[in-house]
mmCIF file of C-alpha atoms and ligand atoms in Angstrom:
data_model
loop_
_atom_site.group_PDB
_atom_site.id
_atom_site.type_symbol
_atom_site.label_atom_id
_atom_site.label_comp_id
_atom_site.label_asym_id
_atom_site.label_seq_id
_atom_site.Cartn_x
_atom_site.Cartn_y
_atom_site.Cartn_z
ATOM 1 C CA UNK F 1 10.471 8.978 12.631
ATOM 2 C CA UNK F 2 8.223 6.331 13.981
ATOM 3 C CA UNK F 3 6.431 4.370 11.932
ATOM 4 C CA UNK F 4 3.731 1.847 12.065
ATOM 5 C CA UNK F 5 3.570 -0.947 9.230
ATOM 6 C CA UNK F 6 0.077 -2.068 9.636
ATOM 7 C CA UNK F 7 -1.471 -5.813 8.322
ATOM 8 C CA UNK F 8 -5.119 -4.918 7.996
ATOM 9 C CA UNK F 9 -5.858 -8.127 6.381
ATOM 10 C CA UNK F 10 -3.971 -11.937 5.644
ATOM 11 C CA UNK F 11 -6.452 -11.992 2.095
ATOM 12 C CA UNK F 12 -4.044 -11.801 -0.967
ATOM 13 C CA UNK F 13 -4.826 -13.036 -4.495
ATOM 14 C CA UNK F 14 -1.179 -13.823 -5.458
ATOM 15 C CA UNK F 15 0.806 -16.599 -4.535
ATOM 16 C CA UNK F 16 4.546 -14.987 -4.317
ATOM 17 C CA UNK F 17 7.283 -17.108 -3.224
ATOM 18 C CA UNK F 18 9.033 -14.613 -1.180
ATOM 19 C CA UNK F 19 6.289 -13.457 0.518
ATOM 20 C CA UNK F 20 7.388 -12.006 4.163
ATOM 21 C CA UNK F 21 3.849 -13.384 5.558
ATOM 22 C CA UNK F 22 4.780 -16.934 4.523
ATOM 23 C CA UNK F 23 8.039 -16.496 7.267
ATOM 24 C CA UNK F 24 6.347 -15.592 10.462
ATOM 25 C CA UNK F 25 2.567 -15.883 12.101
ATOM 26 C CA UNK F 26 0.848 -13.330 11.242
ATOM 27 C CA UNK F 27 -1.934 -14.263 14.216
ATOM 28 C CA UNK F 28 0.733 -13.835 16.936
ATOM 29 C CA UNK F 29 1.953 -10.432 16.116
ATOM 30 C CA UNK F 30 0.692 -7.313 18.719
ATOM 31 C CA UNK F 31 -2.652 -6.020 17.572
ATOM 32 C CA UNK F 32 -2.976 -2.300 17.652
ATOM 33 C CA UNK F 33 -6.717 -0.169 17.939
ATOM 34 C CA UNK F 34 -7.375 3.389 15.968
ATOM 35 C CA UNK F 35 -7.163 5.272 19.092
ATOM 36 C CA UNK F 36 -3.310 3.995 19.757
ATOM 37 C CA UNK F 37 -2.029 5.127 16.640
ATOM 38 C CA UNK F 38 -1.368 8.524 17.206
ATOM 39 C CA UNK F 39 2.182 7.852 18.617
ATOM 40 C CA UNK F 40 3.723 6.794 15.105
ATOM 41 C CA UNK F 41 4.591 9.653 12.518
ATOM 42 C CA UNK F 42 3.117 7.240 9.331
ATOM 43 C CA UNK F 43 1.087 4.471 9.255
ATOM 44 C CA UNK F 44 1.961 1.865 6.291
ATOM 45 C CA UNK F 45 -1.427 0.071 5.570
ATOM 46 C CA UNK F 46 -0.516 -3.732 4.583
ATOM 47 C CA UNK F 47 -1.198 -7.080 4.036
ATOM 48 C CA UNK F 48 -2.057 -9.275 2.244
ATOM 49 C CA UNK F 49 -3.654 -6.991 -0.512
ATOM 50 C CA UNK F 50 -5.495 -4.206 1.435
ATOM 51 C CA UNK F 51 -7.741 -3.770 -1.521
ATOM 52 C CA UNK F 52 -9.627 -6.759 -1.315
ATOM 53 C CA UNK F 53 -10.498 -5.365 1.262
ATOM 54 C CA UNK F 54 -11.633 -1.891 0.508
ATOM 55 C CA UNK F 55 -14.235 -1.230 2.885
ATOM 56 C CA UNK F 56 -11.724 -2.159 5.816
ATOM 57 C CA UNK F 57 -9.520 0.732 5.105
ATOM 58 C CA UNK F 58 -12.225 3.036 4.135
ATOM 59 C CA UNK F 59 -13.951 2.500 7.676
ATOM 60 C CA UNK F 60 -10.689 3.154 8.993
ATOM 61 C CA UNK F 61 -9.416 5.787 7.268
ATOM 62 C CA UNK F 62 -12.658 7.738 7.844
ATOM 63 C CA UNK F 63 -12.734 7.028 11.401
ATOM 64 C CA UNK F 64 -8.706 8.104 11.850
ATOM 65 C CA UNK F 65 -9.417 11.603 9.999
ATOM 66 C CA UNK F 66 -13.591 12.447 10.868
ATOM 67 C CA UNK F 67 -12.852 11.635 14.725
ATOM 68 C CA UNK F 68 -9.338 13.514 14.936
ATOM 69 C CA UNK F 69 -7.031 9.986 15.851
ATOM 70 C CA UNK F 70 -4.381 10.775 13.526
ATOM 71 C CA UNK F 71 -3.453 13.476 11.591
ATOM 72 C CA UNK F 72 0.423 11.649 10.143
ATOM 73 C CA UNK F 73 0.741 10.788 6.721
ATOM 74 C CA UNK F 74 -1.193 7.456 5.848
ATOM 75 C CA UNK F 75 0.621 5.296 3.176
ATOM 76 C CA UNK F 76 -1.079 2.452 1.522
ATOM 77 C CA UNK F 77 1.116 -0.605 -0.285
ATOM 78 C CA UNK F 78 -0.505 -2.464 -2.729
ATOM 79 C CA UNK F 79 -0.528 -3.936 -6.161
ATOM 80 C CA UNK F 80 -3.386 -2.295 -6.999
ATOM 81 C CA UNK F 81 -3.643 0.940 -7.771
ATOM 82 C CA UNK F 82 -6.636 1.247 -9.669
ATOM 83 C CA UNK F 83 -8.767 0.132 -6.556
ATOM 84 C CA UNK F 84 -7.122 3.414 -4.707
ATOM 85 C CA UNK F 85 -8.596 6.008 -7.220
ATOM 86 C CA UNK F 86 -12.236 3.912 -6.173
ATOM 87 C CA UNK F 87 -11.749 4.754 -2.852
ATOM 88 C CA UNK F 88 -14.300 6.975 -1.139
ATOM 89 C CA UNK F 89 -11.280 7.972 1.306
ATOM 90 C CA UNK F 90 -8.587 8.689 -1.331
ATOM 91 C CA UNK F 91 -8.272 12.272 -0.668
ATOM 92 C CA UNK F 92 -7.506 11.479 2.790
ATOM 93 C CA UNK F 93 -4.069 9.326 2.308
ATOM 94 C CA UNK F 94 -1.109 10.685 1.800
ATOM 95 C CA UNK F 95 1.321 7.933 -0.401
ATOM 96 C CA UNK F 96 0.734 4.962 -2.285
ATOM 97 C CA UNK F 97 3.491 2.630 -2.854
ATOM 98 C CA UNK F 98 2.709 0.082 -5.716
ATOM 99 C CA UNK F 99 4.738 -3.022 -5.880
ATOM 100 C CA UNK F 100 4.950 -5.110 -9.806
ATOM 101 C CA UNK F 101 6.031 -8.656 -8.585
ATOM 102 C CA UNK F 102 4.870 -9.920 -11.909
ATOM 103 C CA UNK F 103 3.840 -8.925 -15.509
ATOM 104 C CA UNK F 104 0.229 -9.089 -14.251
ATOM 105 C CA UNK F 105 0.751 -6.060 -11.939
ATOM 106 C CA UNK F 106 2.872 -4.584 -14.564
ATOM 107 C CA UNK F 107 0.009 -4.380 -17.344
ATOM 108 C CA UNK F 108 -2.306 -3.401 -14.059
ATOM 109 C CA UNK F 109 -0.369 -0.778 -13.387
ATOM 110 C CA UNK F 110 0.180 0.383 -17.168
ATOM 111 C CA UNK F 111 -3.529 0.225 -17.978
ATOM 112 C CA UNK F 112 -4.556 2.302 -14.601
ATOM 113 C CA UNK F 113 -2.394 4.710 -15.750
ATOM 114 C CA UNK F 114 -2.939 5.001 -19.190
ATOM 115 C CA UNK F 115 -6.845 5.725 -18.337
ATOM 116 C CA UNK F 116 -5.289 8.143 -15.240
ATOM 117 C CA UNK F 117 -4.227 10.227 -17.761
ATOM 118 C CA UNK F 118 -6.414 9.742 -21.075
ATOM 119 C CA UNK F 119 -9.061 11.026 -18.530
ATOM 120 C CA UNK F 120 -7.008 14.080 -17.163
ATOM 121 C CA UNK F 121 -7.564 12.850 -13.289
ATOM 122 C CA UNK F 122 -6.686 14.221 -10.433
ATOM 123 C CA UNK F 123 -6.697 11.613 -7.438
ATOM 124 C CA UNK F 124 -3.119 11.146 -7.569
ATOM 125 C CA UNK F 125 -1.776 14.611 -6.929
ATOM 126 C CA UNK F 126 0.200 15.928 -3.785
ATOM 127 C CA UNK F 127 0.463 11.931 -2.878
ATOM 128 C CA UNK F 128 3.762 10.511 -2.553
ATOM 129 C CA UNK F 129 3.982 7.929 -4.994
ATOM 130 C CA UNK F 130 7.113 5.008 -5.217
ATOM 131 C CA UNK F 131 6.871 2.030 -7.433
ATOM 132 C CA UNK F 132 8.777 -0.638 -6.518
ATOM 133 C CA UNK F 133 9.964 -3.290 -9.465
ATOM 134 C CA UNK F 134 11.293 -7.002 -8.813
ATOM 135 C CA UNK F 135 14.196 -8.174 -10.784
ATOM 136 C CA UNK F 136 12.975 -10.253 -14.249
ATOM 137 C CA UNK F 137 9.811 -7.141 -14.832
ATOM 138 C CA UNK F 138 10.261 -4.586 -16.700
ATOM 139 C CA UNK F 139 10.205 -1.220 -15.917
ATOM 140 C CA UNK F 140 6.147 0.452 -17.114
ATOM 141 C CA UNK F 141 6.442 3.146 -20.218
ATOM 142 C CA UNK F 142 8.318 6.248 -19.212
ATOM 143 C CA UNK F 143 5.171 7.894 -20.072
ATOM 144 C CA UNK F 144 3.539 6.955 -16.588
ATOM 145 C CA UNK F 145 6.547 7.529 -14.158
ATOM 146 C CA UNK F 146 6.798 11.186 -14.386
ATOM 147 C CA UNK F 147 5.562 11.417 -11.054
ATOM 148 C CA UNK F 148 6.669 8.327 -9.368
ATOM 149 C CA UNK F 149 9.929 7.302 -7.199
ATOM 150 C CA UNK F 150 11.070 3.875 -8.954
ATOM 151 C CA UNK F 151 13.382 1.470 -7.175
ATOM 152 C CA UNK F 152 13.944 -1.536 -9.515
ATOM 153 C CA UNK F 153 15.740 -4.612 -9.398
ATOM 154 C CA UNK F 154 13.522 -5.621 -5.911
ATOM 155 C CA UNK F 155 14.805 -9.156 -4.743
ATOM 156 C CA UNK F 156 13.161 -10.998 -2.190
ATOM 157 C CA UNK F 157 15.275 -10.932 1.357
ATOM 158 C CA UNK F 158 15.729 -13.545 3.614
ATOM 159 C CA UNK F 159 13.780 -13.018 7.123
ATOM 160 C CA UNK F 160 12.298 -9.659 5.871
ATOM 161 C CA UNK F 161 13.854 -7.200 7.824
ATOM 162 C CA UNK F 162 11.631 -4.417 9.095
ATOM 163 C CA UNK F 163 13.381 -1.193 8.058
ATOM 164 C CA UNK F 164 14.447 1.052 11.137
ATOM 165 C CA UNK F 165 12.006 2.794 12.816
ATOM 166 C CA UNK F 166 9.089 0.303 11.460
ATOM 167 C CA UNK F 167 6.779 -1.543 14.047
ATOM 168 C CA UNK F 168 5.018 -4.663 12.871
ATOM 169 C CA UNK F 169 1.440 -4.820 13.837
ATOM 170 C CA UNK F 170 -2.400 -5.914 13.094
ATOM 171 C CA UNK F 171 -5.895 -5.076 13.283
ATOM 172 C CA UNK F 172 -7.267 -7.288 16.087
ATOM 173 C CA UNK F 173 -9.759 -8.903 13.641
ATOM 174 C CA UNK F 174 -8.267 -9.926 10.644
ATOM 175 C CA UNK F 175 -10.263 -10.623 7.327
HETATM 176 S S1 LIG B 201 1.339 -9.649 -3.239
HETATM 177 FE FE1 LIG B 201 2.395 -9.274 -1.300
HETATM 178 S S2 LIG B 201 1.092 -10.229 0.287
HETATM 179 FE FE2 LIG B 201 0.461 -11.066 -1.698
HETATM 180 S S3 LIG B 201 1.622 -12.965 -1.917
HETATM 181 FE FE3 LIG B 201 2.793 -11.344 -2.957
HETATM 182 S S4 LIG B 201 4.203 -10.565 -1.409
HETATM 183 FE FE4 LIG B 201 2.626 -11.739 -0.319
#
């Protein structure tokens, strides 16, 4: 499977130590356009944190699915998740990976889903959801897993290796 991990944006209110986009420059990596996508199986949308910038990946999101350029399974990765139920292009991605570097995210993430559920909504069904969970956080309330894939115990790698299969690339104009 071929897959495209996609920085849509440098923008990212944390300040991680690990952080992969502290290792390399992000400026020189290949840019990519909407129309060239259709030769990878998934795109991963990056960054940064994509949802600061929401209205970037709803423009092209909407312009991927309404104009026909890709029909593979989108896959957002953020910290965020209660930016992706706001989405006016939620129904039209496929996975959501949510990453708790922090207790911050972890009380995020707890409080999105305690509403998600107090309020019986739907926007999370038939997505593939995985949580990921660095060493030192503790996993959320059992409660709100039932239908995620956890991998705890994250650590930080050296050089971030891009899993097989994975090409690195950007929007040409990054916010
Ligand atoms: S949340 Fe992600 S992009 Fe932002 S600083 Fe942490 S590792 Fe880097």
């Amino acid at each position: 499977m071929k897959k495209l991990r996609l920085i849509v944006t440098t923008k990212c209110d944390k300040n991680c130590e690990g952080c992969c986009n502290n290792q390399f420059d992000i400026t020189n990596l290949p840019t990519i356009e909407p129309h060239e996508m259709s030769q990878y199986d998934k795109i991963i949308i990056t960054g940064g944190e994509p949802m600061l910038v929401p209205g970037r990946i709803e423009t092209l999101v909407y312009y991927l699915r309404k104009f026909e350029l890709y029909e593979g399974n989108i896959i957002i990765y953020t910290t965020d998740l209660y930016s992706i139920g706001e989405l006016d292009i939620c129904g039209d991605i496929n996975g959501i990976t949510i990453t708790l570097h922090d207790d911050d995210d972890l009380y995020e993430f707890e409080d999105t889903m305690r509403r998600y559920l107090e309020f019986n909504d739907t926007w999370l069904k038939n997505k593939s959801l995985r949580l990921n969970v660095f060493k030192g956080v503790r996993l959320p309330q059992k409660e709100y897993l039932k239908d995620w894939i956890v991998k705890d115990n994250i650590e930080w790698l050296d050089n971030c290796p891009l899993p097989e299969g994975e090409e690195l690339k950007r929007l040409k104009n990054l916010l």
